[in-house]
mmCIF file of C-alpha atoms and ligand atoms in Angstrom:
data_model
loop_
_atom_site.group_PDB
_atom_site.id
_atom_site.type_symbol
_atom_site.label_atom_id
_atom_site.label_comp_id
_atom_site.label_asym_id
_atom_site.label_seq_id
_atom_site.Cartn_x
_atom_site.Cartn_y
_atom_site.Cartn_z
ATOM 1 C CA UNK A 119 -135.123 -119.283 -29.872
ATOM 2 C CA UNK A 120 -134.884 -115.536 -28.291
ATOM 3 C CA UNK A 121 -138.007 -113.720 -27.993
ATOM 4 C CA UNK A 122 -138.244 -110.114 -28.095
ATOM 5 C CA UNK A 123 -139.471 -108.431 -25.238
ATOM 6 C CA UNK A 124 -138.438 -105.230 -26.573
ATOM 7 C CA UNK A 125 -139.029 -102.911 -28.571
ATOM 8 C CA UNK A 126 -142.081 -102.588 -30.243
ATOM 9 C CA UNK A 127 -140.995 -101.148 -33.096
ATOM 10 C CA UNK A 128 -137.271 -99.113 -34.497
ATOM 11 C CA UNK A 129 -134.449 -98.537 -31.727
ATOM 12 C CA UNK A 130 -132.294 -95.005 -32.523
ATOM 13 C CA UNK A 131 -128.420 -95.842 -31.482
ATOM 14 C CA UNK A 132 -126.181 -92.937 -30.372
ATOM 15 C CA UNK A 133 -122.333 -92.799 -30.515
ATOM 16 C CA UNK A 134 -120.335 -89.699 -29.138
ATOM 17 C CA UNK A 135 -117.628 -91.541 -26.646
ATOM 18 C CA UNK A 136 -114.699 -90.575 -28.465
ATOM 19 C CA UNK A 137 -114.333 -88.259 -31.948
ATOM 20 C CA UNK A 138 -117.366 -89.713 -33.804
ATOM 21 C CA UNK A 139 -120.769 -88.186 -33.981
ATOM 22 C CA UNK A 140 -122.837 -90.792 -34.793
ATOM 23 C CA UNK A 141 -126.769 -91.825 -35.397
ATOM 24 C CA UNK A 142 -128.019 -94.960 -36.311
ATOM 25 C CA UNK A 143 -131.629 -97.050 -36.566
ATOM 26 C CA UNK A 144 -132.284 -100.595 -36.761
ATOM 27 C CA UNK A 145 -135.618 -102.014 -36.811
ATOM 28 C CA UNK A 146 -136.625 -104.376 -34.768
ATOM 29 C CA UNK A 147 -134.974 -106.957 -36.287
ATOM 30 C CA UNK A 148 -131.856 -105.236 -36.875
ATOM 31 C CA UNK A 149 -132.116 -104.069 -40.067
ATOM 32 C CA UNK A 150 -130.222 -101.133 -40.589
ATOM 33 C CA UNK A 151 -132.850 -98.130 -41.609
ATOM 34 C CA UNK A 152 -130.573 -95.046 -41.438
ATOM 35 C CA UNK A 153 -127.061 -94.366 -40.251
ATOM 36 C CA UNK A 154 -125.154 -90.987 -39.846
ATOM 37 C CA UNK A 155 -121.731 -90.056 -38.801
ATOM 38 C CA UNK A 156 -119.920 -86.594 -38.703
ATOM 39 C CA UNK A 157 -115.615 -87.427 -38.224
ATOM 40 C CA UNK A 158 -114.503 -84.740 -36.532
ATOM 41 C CA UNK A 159 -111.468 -83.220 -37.977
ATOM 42 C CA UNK A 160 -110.600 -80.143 -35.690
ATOM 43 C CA UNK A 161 -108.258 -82.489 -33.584
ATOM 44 C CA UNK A 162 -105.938 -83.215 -36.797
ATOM 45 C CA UNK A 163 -104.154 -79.688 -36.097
ATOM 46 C CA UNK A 164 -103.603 -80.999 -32.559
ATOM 47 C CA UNK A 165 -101.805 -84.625 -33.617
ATOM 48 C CA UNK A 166 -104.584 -86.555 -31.544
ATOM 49 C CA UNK A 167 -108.081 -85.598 -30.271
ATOM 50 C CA UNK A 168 -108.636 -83.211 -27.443
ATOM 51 C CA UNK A 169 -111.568 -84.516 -25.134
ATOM 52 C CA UNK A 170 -112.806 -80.557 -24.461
ATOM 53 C CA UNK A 171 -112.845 -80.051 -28.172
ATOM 54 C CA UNK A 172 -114.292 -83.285 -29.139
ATOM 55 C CA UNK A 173 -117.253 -82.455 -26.431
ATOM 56 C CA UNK A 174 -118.337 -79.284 -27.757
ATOM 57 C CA UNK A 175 -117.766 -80.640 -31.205
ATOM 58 C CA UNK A 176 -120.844 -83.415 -30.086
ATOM 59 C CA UNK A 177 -122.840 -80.927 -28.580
ATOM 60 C CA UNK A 178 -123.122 -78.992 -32.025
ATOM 61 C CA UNK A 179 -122.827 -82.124 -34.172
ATOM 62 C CA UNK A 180 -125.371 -84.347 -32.817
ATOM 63 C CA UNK A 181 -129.059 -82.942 -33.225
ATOM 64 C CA UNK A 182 -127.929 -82.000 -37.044
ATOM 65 C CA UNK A 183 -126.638 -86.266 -36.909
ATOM 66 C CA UNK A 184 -129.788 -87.130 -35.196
ATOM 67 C CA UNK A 185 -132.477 -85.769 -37.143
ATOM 68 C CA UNK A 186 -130.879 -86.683 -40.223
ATOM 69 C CA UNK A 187 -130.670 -90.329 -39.509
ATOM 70 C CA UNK A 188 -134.639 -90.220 -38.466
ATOM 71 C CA UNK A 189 -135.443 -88.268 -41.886
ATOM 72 C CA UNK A 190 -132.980 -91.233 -43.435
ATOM 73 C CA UNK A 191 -135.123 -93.816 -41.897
ATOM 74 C CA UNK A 192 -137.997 -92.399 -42.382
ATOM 75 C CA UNK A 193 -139.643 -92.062 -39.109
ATOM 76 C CA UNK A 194 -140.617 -89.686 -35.882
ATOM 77 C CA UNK A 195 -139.611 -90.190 -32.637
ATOM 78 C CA UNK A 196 -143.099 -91.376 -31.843
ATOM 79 C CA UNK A 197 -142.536 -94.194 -34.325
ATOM 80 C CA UNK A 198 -139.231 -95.511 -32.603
ATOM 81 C CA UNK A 199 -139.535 -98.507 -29.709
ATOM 82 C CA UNK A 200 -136.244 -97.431 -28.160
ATOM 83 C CA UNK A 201 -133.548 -95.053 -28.016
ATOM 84 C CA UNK A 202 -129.631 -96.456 -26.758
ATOM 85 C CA UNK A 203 -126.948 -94.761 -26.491
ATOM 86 C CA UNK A 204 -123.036 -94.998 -25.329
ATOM 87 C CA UNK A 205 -122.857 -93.933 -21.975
ATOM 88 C CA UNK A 206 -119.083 -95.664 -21.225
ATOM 89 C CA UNK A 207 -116.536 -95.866 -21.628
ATOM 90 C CA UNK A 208 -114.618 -93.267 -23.099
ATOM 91 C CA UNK A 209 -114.088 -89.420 -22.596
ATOM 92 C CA UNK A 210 -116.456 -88.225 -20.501
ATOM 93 C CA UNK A 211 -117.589 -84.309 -22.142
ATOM 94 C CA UNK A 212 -118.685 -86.930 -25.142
ATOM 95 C CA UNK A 213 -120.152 -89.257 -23.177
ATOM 96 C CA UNK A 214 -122.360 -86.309 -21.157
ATOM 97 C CA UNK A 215 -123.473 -85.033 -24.580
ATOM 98 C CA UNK A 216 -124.215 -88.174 -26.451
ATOM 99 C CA UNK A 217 -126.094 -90.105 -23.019
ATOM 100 C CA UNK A 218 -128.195 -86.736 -22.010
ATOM 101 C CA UNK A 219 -129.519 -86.184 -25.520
ATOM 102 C CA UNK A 220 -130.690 -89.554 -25.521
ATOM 103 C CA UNK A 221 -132.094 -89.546 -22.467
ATOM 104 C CA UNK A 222 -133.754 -86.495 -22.933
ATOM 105 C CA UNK A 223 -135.228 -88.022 -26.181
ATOM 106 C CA UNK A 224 -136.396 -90.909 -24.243
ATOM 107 C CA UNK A 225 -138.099 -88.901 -21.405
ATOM 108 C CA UNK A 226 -139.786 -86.639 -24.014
ATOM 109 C CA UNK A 227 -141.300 -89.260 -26.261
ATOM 110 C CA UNK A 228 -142.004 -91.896 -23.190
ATOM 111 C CA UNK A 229 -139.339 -94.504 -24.675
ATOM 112 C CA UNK A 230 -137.279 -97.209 -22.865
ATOM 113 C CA UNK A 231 -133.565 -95.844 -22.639
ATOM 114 C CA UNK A 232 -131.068 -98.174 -23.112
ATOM 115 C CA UNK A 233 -127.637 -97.367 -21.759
ATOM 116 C CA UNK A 234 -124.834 -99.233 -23.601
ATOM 117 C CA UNK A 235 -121.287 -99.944 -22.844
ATOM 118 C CA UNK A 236 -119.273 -99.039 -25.893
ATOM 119 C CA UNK A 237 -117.026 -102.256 -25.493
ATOM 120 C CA UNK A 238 -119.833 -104.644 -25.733
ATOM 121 C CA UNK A 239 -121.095 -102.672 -28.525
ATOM 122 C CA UNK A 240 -117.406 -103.590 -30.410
ATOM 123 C CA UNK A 241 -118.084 -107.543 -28.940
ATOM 124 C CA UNK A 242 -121.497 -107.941 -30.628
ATOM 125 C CA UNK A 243 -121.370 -106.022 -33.706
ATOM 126 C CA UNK A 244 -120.405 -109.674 -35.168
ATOM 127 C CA UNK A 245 -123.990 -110.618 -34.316
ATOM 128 C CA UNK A 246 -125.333 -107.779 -36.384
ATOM 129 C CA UNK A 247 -127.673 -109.909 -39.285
ATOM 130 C CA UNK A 248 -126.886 -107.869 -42.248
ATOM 131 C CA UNK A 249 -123.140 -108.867 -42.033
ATOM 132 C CA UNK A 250 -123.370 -112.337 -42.275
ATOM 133 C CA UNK A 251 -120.771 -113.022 -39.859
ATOM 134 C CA UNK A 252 -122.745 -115.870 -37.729
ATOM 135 C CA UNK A 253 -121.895 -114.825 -34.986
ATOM 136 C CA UNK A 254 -122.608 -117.304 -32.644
ATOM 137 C CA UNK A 255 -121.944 -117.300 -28.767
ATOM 138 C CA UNK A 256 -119.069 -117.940 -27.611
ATOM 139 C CA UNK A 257 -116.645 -116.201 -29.523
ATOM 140 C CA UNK A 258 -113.138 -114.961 -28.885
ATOM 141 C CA UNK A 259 -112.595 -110.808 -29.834
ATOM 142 C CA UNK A 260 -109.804 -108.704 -30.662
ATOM 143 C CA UNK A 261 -110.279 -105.807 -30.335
ATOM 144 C CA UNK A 262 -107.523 -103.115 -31.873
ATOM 145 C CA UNK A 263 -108.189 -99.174 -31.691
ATOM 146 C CA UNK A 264 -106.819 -96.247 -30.869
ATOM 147 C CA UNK A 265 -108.296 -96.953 -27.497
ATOM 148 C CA UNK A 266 -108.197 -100.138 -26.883
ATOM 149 C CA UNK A 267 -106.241 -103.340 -26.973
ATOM 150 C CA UNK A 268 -107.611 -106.505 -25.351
ATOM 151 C CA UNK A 269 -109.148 -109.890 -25.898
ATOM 152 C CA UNK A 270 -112.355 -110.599 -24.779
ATOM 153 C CA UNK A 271 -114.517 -114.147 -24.766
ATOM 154 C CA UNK A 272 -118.263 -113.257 -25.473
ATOM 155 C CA UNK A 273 -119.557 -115.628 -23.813
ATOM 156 C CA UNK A 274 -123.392 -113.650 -24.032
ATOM 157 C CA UNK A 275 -125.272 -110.518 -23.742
ATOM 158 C CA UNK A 276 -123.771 -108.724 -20.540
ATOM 159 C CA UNK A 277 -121.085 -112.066 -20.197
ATOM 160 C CA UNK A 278 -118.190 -111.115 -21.599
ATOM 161 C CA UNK A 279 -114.578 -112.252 -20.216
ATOM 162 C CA UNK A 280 -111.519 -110.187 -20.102
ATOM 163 C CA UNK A 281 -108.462 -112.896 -21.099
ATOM 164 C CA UNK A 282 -105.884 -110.013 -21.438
ATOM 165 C CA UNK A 283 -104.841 -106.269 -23.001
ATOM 166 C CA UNK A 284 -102.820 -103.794 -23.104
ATOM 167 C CA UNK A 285 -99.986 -103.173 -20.461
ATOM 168 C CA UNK A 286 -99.544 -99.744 -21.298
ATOM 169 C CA UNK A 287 -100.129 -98.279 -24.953
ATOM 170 C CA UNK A 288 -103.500 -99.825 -27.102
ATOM 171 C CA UNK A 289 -102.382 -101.011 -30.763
ATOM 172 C CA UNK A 290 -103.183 -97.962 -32.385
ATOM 173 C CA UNK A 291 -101.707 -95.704 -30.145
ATOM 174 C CA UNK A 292 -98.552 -97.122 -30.658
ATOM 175 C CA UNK A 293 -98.960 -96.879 -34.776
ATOM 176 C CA UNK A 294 -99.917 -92.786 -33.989
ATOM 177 C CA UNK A 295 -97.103 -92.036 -31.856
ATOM 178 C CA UNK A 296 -94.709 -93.765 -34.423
ATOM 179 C CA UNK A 297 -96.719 -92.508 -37.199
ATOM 180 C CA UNK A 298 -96.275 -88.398 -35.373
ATOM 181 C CA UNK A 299 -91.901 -89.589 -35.401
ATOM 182 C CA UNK A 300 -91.903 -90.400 -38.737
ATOM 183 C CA UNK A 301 -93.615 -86.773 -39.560
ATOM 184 C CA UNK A 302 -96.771 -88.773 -40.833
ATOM 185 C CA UNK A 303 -100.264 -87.053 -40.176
ATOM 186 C CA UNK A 304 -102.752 -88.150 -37.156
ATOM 187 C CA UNK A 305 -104.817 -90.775 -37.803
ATOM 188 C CA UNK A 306 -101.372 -92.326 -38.172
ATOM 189 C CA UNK A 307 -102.359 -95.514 -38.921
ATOM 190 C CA UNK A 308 -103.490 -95.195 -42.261
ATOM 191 C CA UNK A 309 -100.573 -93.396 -43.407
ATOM 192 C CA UNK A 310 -97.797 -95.412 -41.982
ATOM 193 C CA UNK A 311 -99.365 -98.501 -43.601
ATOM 194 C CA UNK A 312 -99.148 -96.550 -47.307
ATOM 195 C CA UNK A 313 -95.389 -95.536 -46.412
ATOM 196 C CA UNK A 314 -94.397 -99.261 -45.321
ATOM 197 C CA UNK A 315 -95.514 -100.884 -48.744
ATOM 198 C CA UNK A 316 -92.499 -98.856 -50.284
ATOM 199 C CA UNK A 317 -90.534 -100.116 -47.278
ATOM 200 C CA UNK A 318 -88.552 -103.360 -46.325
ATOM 201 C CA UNK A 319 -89.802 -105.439 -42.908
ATOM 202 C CA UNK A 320 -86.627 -107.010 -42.805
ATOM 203 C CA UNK A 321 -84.698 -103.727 -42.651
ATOM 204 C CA UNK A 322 -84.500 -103.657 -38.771
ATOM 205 C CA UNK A 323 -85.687 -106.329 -36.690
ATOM 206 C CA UNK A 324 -87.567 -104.628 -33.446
ATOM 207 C CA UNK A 325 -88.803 -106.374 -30.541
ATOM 208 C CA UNK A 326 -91.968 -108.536 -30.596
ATOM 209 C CA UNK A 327 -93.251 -107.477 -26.757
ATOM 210 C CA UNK A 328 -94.158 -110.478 -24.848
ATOM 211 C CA UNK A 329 -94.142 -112.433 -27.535
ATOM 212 C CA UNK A 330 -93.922 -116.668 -26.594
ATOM 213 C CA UNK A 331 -95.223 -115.233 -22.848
ATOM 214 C CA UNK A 332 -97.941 -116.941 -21.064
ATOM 215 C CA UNK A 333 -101.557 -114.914 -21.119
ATOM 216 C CA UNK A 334 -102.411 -112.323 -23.745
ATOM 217 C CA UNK A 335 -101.693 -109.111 -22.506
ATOM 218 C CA UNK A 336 -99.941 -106.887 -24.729
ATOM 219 C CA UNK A 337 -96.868 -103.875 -24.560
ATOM 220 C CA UNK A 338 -96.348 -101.905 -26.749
ATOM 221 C CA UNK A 339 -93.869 -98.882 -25.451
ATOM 222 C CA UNK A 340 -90.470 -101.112 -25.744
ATOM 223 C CA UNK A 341 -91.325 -101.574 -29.353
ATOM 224 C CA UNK A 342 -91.998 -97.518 -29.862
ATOM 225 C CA UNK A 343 -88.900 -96.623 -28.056
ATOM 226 C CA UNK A 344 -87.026 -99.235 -30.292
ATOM 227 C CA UNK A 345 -88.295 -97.247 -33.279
ATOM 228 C CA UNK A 346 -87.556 -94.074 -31.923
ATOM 229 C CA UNK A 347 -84.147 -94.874 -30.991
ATOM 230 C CA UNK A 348 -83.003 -95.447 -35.279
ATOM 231 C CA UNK A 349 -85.334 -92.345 -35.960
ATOM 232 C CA UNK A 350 -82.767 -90.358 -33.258
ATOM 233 C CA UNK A 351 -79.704 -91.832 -35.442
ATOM 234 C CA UNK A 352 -81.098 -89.362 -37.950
ATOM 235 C CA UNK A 353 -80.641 -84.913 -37.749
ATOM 236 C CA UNK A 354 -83.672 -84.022 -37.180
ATOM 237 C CA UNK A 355 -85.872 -83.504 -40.220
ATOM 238 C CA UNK A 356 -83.131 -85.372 -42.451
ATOM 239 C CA UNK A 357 -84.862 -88.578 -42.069
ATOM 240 C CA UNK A 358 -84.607 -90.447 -46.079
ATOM 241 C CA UNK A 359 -88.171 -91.453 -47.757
ATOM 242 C CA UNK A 360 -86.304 -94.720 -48.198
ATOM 243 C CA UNK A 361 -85.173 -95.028 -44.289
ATOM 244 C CA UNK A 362 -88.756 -93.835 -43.249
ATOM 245 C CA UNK A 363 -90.555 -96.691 -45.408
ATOM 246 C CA UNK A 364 -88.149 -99.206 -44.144
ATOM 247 C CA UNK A 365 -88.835 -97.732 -40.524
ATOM 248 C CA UNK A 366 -92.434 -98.219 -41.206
ATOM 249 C CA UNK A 367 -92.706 -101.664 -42.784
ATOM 250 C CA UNK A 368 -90.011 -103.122 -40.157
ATOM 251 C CA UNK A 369 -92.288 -101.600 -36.930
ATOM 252 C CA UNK A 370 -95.920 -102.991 -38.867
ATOM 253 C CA UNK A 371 -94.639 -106.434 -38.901
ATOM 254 C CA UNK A 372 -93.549 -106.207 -35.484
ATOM 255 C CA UNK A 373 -97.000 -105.349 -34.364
ATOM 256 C CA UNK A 374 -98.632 -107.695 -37.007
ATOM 257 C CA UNK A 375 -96.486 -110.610 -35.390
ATOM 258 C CA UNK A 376 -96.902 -109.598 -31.555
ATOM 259 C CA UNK A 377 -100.604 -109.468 -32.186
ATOM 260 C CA UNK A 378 -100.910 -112.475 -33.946
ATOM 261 C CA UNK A 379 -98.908 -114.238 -31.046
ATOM 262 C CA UNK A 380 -101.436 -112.852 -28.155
ATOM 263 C CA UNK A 381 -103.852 -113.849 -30.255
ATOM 264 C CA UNK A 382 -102.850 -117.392 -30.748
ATOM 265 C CA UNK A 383 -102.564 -117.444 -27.217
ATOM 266 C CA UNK A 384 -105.817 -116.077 -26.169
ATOM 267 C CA UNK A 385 -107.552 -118.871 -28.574
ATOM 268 C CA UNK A 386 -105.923 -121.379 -26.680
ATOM 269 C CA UNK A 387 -106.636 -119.731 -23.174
ATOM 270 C CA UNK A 388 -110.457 -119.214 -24.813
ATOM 271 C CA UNK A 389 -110.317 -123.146 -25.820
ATOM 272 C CA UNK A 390 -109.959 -124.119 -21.944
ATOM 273 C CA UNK A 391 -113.422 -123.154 -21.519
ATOM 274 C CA UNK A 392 -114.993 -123.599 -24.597
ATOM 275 C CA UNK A 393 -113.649 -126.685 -26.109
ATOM 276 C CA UNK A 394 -115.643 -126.596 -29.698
ATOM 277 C CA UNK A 395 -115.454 -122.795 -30.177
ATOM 278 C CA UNK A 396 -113.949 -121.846 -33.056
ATOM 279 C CA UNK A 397 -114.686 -118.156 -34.120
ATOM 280 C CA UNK A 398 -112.151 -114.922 -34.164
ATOM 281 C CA UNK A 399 -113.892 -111.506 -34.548
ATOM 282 C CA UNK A 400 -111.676 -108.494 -34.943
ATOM 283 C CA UNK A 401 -112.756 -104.896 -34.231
ATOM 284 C CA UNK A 402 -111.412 -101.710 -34.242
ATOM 285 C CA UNK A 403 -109.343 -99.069 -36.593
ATOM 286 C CA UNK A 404 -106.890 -101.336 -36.345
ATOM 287 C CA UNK A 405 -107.729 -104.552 -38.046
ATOM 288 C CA UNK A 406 -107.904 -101.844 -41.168
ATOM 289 C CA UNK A 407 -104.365 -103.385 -41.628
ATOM 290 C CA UNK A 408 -103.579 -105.256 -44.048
ATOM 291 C CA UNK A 409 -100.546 -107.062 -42.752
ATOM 292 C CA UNK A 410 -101.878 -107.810 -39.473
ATOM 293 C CA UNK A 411 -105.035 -108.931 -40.894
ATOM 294 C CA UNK A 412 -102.876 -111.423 -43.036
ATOM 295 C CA UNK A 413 -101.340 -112.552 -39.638
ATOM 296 C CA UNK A 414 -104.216 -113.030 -37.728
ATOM 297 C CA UNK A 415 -105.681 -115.096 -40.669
ATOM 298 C CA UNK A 416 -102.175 -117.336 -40.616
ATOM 299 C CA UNK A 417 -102.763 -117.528 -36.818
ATOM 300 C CA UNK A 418 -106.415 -118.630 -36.930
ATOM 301 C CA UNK A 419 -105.768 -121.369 -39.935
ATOM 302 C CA UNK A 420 -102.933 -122.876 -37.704
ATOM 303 C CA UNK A 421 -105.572 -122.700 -34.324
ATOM 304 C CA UNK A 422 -108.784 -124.544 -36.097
ATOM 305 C CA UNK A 423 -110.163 -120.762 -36.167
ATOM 306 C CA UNK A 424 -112.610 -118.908 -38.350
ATOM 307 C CA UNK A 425 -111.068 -115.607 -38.754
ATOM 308 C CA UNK A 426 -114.000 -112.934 -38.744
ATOM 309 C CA UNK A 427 -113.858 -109.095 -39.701
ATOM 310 C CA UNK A 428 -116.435 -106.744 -39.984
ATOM 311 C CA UNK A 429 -116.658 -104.458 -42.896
ATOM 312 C CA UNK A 430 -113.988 -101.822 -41.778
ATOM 313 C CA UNK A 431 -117.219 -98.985 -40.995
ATOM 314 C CA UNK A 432 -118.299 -101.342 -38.339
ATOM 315 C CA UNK A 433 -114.696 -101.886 -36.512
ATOM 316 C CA UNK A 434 -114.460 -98.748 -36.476
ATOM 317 C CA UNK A 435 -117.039 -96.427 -33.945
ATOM 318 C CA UNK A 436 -120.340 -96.314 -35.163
ATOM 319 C CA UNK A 437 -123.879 -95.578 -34.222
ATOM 320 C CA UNK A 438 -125.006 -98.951 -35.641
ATOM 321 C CA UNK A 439 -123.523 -101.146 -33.145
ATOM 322 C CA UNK A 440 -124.718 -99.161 -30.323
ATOM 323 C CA UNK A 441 -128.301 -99.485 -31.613
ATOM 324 C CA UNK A 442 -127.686 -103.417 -32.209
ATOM 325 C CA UNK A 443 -126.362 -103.893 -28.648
ATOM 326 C CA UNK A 444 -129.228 -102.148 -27.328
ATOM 327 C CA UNK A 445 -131.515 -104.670 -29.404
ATOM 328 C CA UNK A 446 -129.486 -107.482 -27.870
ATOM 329 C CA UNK A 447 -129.905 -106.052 -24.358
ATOM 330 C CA UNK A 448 -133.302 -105.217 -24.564
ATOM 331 C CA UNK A 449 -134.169 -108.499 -25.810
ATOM 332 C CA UNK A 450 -132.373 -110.331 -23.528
ATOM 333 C CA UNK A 451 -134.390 -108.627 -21.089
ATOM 334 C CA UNK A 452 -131.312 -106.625 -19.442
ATOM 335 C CA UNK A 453 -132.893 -102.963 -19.230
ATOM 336 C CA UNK A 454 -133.735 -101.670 -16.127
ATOM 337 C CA UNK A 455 -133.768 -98.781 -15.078
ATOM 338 C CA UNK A 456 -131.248 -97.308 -17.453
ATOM 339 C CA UNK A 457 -132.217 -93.630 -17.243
ATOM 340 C CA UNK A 458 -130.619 -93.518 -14.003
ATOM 341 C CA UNK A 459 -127.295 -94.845 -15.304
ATOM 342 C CA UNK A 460 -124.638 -92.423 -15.329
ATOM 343 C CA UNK A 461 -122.026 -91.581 -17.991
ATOM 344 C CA UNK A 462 -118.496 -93.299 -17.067
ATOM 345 C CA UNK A 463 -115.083 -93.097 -18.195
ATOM 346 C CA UNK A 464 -113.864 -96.077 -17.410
ATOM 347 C CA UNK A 465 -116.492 -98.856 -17.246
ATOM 348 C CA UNK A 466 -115.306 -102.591 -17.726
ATOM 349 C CA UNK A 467 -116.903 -105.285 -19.375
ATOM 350 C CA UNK A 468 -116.896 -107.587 -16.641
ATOM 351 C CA UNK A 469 -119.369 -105.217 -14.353
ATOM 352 C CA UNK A 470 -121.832 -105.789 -16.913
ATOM 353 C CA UNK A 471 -122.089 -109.542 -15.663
ATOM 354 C CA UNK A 472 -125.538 -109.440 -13.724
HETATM 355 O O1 KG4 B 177 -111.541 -97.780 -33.841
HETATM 356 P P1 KG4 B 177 -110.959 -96.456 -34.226
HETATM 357 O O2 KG4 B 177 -111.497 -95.794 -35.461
HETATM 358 O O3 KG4 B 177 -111.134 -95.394 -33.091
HETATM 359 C C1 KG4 B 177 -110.891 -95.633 -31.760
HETATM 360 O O4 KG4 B 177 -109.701 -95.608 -31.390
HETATM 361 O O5 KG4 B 177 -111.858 -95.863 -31.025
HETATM 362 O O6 KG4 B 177 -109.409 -96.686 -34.352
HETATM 363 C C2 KG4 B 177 -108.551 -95.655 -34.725
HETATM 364 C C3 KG4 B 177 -107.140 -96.190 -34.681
HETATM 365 C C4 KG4 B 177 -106.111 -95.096 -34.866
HETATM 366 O O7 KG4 B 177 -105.117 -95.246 -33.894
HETATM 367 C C5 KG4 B 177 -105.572 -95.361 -36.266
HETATM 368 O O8 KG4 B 177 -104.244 -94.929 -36.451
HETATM 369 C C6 KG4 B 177 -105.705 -96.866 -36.364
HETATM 370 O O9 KG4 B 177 -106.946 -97.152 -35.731
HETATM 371 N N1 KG4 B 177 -105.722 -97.317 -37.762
HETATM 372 C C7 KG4 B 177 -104.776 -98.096 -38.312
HETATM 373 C C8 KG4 B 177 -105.128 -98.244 -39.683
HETATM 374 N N2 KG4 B 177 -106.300 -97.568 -39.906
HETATM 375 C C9 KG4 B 177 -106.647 -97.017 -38.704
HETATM 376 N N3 KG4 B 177 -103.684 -98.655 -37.792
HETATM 377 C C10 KG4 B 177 -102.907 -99.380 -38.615
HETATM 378 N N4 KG4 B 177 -103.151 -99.558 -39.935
HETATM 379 C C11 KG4 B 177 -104.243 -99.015 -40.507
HETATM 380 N N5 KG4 B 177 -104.501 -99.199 -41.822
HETATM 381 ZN ZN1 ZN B 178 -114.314 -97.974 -30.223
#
């Protein structure tokens, strides 16, 4: 059985690494108390988001996010046991904002800070006990943003193995940039999934990157410039509803089909090591979709998997798994001196391995 070293009482859980503002508490068992999140929307005019105006967007955002998830909860600062927040990876004006404030907080009211890495924050949001997910270690992730594309065995607090990701664009990516072709708004995602049910996936067959190759990394530029190449058959702006949809529905099941594959091949790869495990957790915007989600289920059913998604607010960034995976951490006895621990970029989950 884990014991709790830590905390003695609520933990407050800070997210600002990439366009969310975001403030969550937990008690100490990980009951969710309070949660808060401001989307910001000033990057739609630019087609993606722009790190300088997502920073000063956080700077503004976050005491307003903040205090309302303590009034939510119901408590002071004095009250709280802990305070975590992101400091890694993502863009780094966010990550200044979001890891100083907390910080600050922390030196102020004489609380242990907890400094979390946003990946492992994504790997054991499974764990969280209001979802229900049993989450046991080990279990294999996928995990499918705008950011990010890779599979990841979670083997443990601060053990987490890298079995493979993306060679060059993350899942999501690739749906925005095709999304932006087909004149679709940004978060493209979303909207090219609504255009492709009015669409036929047999209508062009695009390459499946890597698909049948050893590993699970995955591409997916080939498949954009495929797509790009039958937009370009069409004047510019004269692109049909009809052709659009059928663009649309023919690229998702390409995806939905590559990803499945890597997947299939990162259970087995995860299987070498862990003979009984049997658990698939997907995170990230991503596994919003509805096709790939039917894939990965296929692909898990064929492996001996369970095929496990959190409720899409919690694959998606949020406060609540940063405050959970500063639980974890603290109870697993894994907070030093985290004050000193500065905001990075780029921060992989195998140099959390102590
Ligand atoms: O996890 P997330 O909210 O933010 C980070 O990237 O960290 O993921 C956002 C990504 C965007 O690229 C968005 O287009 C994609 O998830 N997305 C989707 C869907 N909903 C969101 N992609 C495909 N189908 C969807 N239904
Ligand atoms: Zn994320």
């Amino acid at each position: 059985m884990t014991q709790t070293i830590f905390p003695n009482g609520p933990i407050l859980g800070i997210e600002s690494s990439c366009d969310d503002t975001a403030a969550a508490v937990l008690d100490a068992d990980g009951r969710i108390l309070a949660e808060t999140v401001t989307r910001q929307i000033d990057h739609e005019a630019f087609g993606g988001v722009v790190p300088e105006i997502a920073a000063r967007a956080h700077l503004a955002l976050l005491p307003g996010v903040v205090t309302r998830a303590m009034a939510q909860a119901g408590l002071r600062f004095a009250d709280l046991g802990a305070i975590a927040a992101t400091t890694g990876p993502g863009l780094i004006g966010g990550l200044i904002v979001g890891a100083g404030y907390g910080k600050g907080l922390a030196i102020a009211h004489r609380k242990p800070f907890v400094a979390v890495n946003h990946l492992e924050a994504h790997a054991l949001t499974a764990r969280l006990p209001s979802l229900g997910l049993g989450a046991a270690f080990p279990y294999l992730l996928l995990l499918v943003s705008g950011g990010h594309c890779q599979c990841i065995a979670v083997e443990g607090v601060g053990q987490h193995v890298r079995l493979g990701g993306t060679i060059d664009d993350a899942a999501g990516e690739a749906f925005d940039k095709v999304a932006k072709l087909l004149g679709l708004g940004w978060p493209g995602g979303p909207a090219l999934e609504a255009l492709a049910s009015a669409g036929d996936p047999k209508a062009h067959l695009f390459p499946r990157p890597l698909f049948g190759r050893a590993g699970c990394d995955f591409s997916f530029s080939g498949l954009k410039t495929a797509v790009a190449t039958v937009i370009a058959t069409y004047p510019a702006g004269a692109l049909p509803r009809q052709a659009a949809a059928d663009i649309a529905a023919s690229f998702q099941v390409a995806v939905a089909e590559t990803v499945a594959d890597r997947a299939v091949h990162a259970m087995a790869m995860f299987r070498e090591n862990h003979p009984t495990a049997n658990l698939l957790v997907v995170a990230g915007g991503v596994a919003a979709n509805s096709v790939l989600r039917a894939a990965l289920l296929a692909a898990c059913d064929k492996a001996g998997f369970r095929f496990a998604a959190p409720p899409l607010k919690y694959c998606t960034d949020n406060a609540t798994m940063v405050a959970w995976a500063g639980l974890e951490r603290l109870r697993a006895g894994l907070v030093a001196e985290d004050l000193d621990v500065a905001p990075r970029p780029r921060w992989p989950l195998a140099e959390l391995a102590i």
